[in-house]
Coordinates of C-alpha atoms in Angstrom, one line a residue:
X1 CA -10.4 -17.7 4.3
X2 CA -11.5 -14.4 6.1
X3 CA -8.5 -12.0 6.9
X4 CA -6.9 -11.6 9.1
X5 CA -5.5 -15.0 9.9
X6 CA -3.7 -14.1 13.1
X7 CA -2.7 -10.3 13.8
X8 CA 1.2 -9.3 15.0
X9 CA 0.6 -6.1 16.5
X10 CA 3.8 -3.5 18.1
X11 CA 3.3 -0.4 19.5
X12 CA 6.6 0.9 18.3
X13 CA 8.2 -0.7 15.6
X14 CA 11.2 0.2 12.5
X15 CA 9.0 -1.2 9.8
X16 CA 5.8 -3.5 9.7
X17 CA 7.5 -4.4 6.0
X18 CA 10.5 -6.2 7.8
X19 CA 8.1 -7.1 10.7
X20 CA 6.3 -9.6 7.9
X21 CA 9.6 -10.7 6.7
X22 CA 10.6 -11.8 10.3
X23 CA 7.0 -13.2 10.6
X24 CA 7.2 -15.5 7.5
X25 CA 10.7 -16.8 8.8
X26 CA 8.9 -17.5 12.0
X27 CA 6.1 -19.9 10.3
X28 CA 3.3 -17.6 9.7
X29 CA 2.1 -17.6 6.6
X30 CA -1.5 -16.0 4.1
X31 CA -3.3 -13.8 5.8
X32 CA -1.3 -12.8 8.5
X33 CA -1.4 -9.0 9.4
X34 CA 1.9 -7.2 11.3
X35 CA 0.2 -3.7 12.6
X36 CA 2.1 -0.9 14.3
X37 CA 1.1 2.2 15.8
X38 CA 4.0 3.6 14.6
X39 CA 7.2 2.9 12.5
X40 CA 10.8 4.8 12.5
X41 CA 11.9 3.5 9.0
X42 CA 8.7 2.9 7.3
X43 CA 10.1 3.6 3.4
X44 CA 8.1 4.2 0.0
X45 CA 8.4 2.2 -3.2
X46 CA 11.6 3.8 -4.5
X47 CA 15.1 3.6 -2.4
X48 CA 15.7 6.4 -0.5
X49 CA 11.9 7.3 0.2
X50 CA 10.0 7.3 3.9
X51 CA 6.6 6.9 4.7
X52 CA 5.7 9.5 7.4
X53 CA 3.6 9.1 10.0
X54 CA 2.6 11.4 12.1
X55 CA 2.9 9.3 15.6
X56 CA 0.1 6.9 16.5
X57 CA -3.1 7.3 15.2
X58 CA -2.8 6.0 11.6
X59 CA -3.2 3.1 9.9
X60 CA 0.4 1.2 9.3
X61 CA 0.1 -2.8 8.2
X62 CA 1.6 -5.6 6.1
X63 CA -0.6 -8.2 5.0
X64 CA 1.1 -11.3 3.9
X65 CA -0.7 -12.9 0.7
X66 CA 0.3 -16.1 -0.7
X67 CA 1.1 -15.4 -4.2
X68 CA -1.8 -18.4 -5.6
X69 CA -3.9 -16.3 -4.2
X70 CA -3.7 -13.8 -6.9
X71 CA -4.9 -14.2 -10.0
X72 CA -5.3 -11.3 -12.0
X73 CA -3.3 -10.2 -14.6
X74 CA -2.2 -6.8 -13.2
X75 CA 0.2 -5.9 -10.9
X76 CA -1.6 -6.5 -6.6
X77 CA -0.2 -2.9 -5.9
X78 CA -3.2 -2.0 -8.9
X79 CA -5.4 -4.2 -7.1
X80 CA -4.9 -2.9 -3.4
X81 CA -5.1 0.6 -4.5
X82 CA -8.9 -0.6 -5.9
X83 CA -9.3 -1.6 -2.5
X84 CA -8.5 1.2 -0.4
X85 CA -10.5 3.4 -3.0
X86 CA -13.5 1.2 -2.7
X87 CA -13.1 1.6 1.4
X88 CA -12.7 5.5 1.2
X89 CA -16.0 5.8 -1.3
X90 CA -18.0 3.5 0.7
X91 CA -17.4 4.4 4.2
X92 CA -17.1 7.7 4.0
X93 CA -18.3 9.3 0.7
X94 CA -15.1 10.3 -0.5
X95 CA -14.2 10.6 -4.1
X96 CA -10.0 9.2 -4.4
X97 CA -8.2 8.9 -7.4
X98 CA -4.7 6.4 -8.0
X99 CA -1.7 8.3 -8.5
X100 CA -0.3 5.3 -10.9
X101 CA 1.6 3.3 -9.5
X102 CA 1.2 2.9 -5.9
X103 CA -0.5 6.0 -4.2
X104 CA -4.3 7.1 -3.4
X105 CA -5.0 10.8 -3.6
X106 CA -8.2 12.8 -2.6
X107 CA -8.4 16.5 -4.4
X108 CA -4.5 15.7 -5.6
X109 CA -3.1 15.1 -2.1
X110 CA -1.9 11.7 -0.5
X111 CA -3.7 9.9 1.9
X112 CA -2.4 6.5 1.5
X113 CA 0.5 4.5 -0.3
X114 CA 1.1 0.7 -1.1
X115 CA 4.1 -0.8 -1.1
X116 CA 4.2 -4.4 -2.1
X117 CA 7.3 -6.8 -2.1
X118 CA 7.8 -10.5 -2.9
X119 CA 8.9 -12.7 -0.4
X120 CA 9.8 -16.4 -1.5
X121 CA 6.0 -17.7 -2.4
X122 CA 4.5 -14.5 -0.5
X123 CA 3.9 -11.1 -1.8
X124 CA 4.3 -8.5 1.1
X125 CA 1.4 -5.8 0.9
X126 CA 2.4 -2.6 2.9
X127 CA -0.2 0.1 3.3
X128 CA -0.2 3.2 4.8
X129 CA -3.7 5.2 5.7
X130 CA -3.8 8.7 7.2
X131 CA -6.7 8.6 9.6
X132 CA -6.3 11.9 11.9
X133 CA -6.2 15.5 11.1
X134 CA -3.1 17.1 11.8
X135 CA -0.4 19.6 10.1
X136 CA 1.6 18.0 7.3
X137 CA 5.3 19.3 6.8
X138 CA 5.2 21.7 3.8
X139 CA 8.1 19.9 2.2
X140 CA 6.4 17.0 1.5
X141 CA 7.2 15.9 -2.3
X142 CA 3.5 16.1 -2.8
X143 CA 0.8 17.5 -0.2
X144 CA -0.8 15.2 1.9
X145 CA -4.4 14.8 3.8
X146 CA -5.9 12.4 6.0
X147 CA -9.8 10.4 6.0
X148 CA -10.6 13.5 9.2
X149 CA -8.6 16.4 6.8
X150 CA -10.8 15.5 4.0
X151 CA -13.9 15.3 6.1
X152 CA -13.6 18.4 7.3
X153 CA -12.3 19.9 4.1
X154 CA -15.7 18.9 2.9
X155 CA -17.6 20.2 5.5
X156 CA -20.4 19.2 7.8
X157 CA -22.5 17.3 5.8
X158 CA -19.6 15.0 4.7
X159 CA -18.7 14.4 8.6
X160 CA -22.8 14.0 8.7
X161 CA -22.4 11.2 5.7
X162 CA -20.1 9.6 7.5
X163 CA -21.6 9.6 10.6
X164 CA -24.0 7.7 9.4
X165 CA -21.6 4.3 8.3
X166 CA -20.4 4.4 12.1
X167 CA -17.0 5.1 11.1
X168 CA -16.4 8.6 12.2
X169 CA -14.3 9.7 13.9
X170 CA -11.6 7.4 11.7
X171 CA -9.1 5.2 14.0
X172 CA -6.6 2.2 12.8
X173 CA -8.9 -0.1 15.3
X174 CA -12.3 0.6 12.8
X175 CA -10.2 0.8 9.6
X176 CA -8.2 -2.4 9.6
X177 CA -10.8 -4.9 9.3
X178 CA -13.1 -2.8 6.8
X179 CA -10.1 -2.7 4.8
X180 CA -9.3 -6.1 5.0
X181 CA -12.9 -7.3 4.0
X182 CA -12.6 -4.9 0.4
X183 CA -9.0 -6.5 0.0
X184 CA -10.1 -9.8 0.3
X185 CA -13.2 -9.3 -2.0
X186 CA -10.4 -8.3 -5.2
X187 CA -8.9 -11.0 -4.3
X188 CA -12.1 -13.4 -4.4
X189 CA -13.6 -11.3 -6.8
X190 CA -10.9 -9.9 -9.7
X191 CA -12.3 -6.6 -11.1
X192 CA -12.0 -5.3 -14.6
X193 CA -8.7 -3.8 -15.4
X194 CA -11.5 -0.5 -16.3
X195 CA -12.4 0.0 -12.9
X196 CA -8.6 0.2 -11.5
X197 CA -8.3 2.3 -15.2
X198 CA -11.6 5.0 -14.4
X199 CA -10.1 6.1 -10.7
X200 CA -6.8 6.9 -12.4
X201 CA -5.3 10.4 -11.2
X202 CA -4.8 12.3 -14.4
X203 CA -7.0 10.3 -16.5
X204 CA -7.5 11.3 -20.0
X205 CA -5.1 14.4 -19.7
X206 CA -1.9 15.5 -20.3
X207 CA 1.0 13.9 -17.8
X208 CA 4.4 13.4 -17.5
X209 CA 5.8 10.2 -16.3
X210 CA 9.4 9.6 -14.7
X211 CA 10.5 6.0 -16.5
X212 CA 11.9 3.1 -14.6
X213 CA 14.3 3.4 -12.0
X214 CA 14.3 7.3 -11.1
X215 CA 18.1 7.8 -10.8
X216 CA 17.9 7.5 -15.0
X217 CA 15.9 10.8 -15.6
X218 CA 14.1 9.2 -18.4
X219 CA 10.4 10.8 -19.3
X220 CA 7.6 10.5 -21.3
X221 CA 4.7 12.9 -22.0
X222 CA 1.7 12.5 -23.4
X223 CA -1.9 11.9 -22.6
X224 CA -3.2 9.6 -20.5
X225 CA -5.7 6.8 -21.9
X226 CA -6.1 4.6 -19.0
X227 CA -4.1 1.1 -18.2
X228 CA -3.9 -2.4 -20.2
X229 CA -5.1 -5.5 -19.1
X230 CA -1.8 -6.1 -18.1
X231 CA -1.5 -3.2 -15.8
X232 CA 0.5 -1.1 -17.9
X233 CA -0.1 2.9 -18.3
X234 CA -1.0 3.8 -21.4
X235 CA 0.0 6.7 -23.1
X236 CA -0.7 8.5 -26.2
X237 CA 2.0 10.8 -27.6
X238 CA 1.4 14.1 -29.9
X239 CA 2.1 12.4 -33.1
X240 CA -0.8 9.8 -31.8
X241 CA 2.1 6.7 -31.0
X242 CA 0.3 4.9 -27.9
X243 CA 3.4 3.6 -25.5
X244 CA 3.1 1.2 -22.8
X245 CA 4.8 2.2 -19.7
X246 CA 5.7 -0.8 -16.8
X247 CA 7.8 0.9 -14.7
X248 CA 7.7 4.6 -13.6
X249 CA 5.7 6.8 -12.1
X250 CA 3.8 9.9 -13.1
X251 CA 5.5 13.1 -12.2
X252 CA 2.7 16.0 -13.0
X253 CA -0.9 15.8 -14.7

């Protein structure tokens, strides 16, 4: 099927996340899409953590996805991060880079982040884009840019480049179904595990990763080797031990 199977759109809304929940209850089912222009309690992947948006003007959805129809071996937050990568490369010429687990980076700041939750049969993909340019707060946990930031932090022959895919300037209305079409191509189409592994954000240097559930201020360091087919980070310690790390999330590198 091609996505989106019916959109749910709000102007105003507390979460898209709990939008999809409310949708499922209701009878919808794969491929349905709950958009917002905004949300008031849009929250990250660990308790205690917002996503926030700037107002109206980015992209803020949850894609419901029935859970047959994902095959790969990985983790779908591994696979959606592909996706949005894929969408930032080809539309606009951008070079982004997967904070493991869940985030998308370009030049070490955020410009997206996935949050995906199960739902009976259903996995709930959240994704957040930054389209616009605007000022960030500076007490952001880690700096953060949007598609029009980077653009112009590039210069005019990137706005030029991007010009010329009929994209530019970026809005949630253009972004939405190009997205959707690279999303439903991993899905049709599983990549290798290497292609999720090259695009890694501190890829064959040294990191730090925060293990499991972040309240235990457990770490490991070490150097990054890439990801197993499994999903799982892959790190080499300094007396050459490789470790395989599920649950976490890398602090620095």
């Amino acid at each position: 099927m091609t996505f989106p199977s019916v959109i749910l759109a709000e102007d105003i809304t507390s979460s898209t996340m709990e939008d999809a929940r409310s949708a499922l209850a209701a009878g919808y089912g794969h491929g349905t899409v709950c958009t917002a222009r905004t949300q008031s309690a849009g929250r990250g992947r660990i308790a205690g953590r917002r996503w926030e948006d700037g107002g109206s003007g980015d992209l803020l959805f949850t894609l419901i996805l029935d859970k047959s129809s994902y095959t790969s071996l990985f983790p779908p937050t591994q696979a959606l991060a592909l996706a949005l990568c894929r969408r930032l490369e080809k539309g606009y010429g951008l070079s982004p880079s997967i904070k493991w687990p869940n985030d998308v980076l370009i030049s070490g700041a955020k410009i997206a982040g996935i949050l995906v939750e199960t739902q009976g049969d259903f996995f709930l993909a959240g994704i957040g884009v930054n389209l616009i340019r605007r000022e960030y707060p500076e007490n952001l946990r880690r700096p953060a840019v949007s598609i029009a930031g980077a653009l112009a932090n590039l210069g005019a022959a990137a706005i030029s480049r991007s010009d010329s895919y009929g994209v530019h300037p970026p809005s949630a209305e253009t972004e939405l179904p190009r997205l959707l079409e690279e999303i439903e191509e991993v899905l049709r189409t599983p990549p290798p595990i290497g292609e999720i592994a090259n695009r890694l954000n501190g890829l064959g240097r040294p990191v730090k990763v925060r293990l499991g559930d972040p309240s235990r201020s457990e770490f490991l360091k070490g150097t990054l080797l890439g990801l197993a087919p499994d999903g799982s980070l892959q790190i080499e310690s300094e007396d050459g031990e490789i470790a395989s790390v599920y649950s976490g999330e890398i602090e620095s590198g």
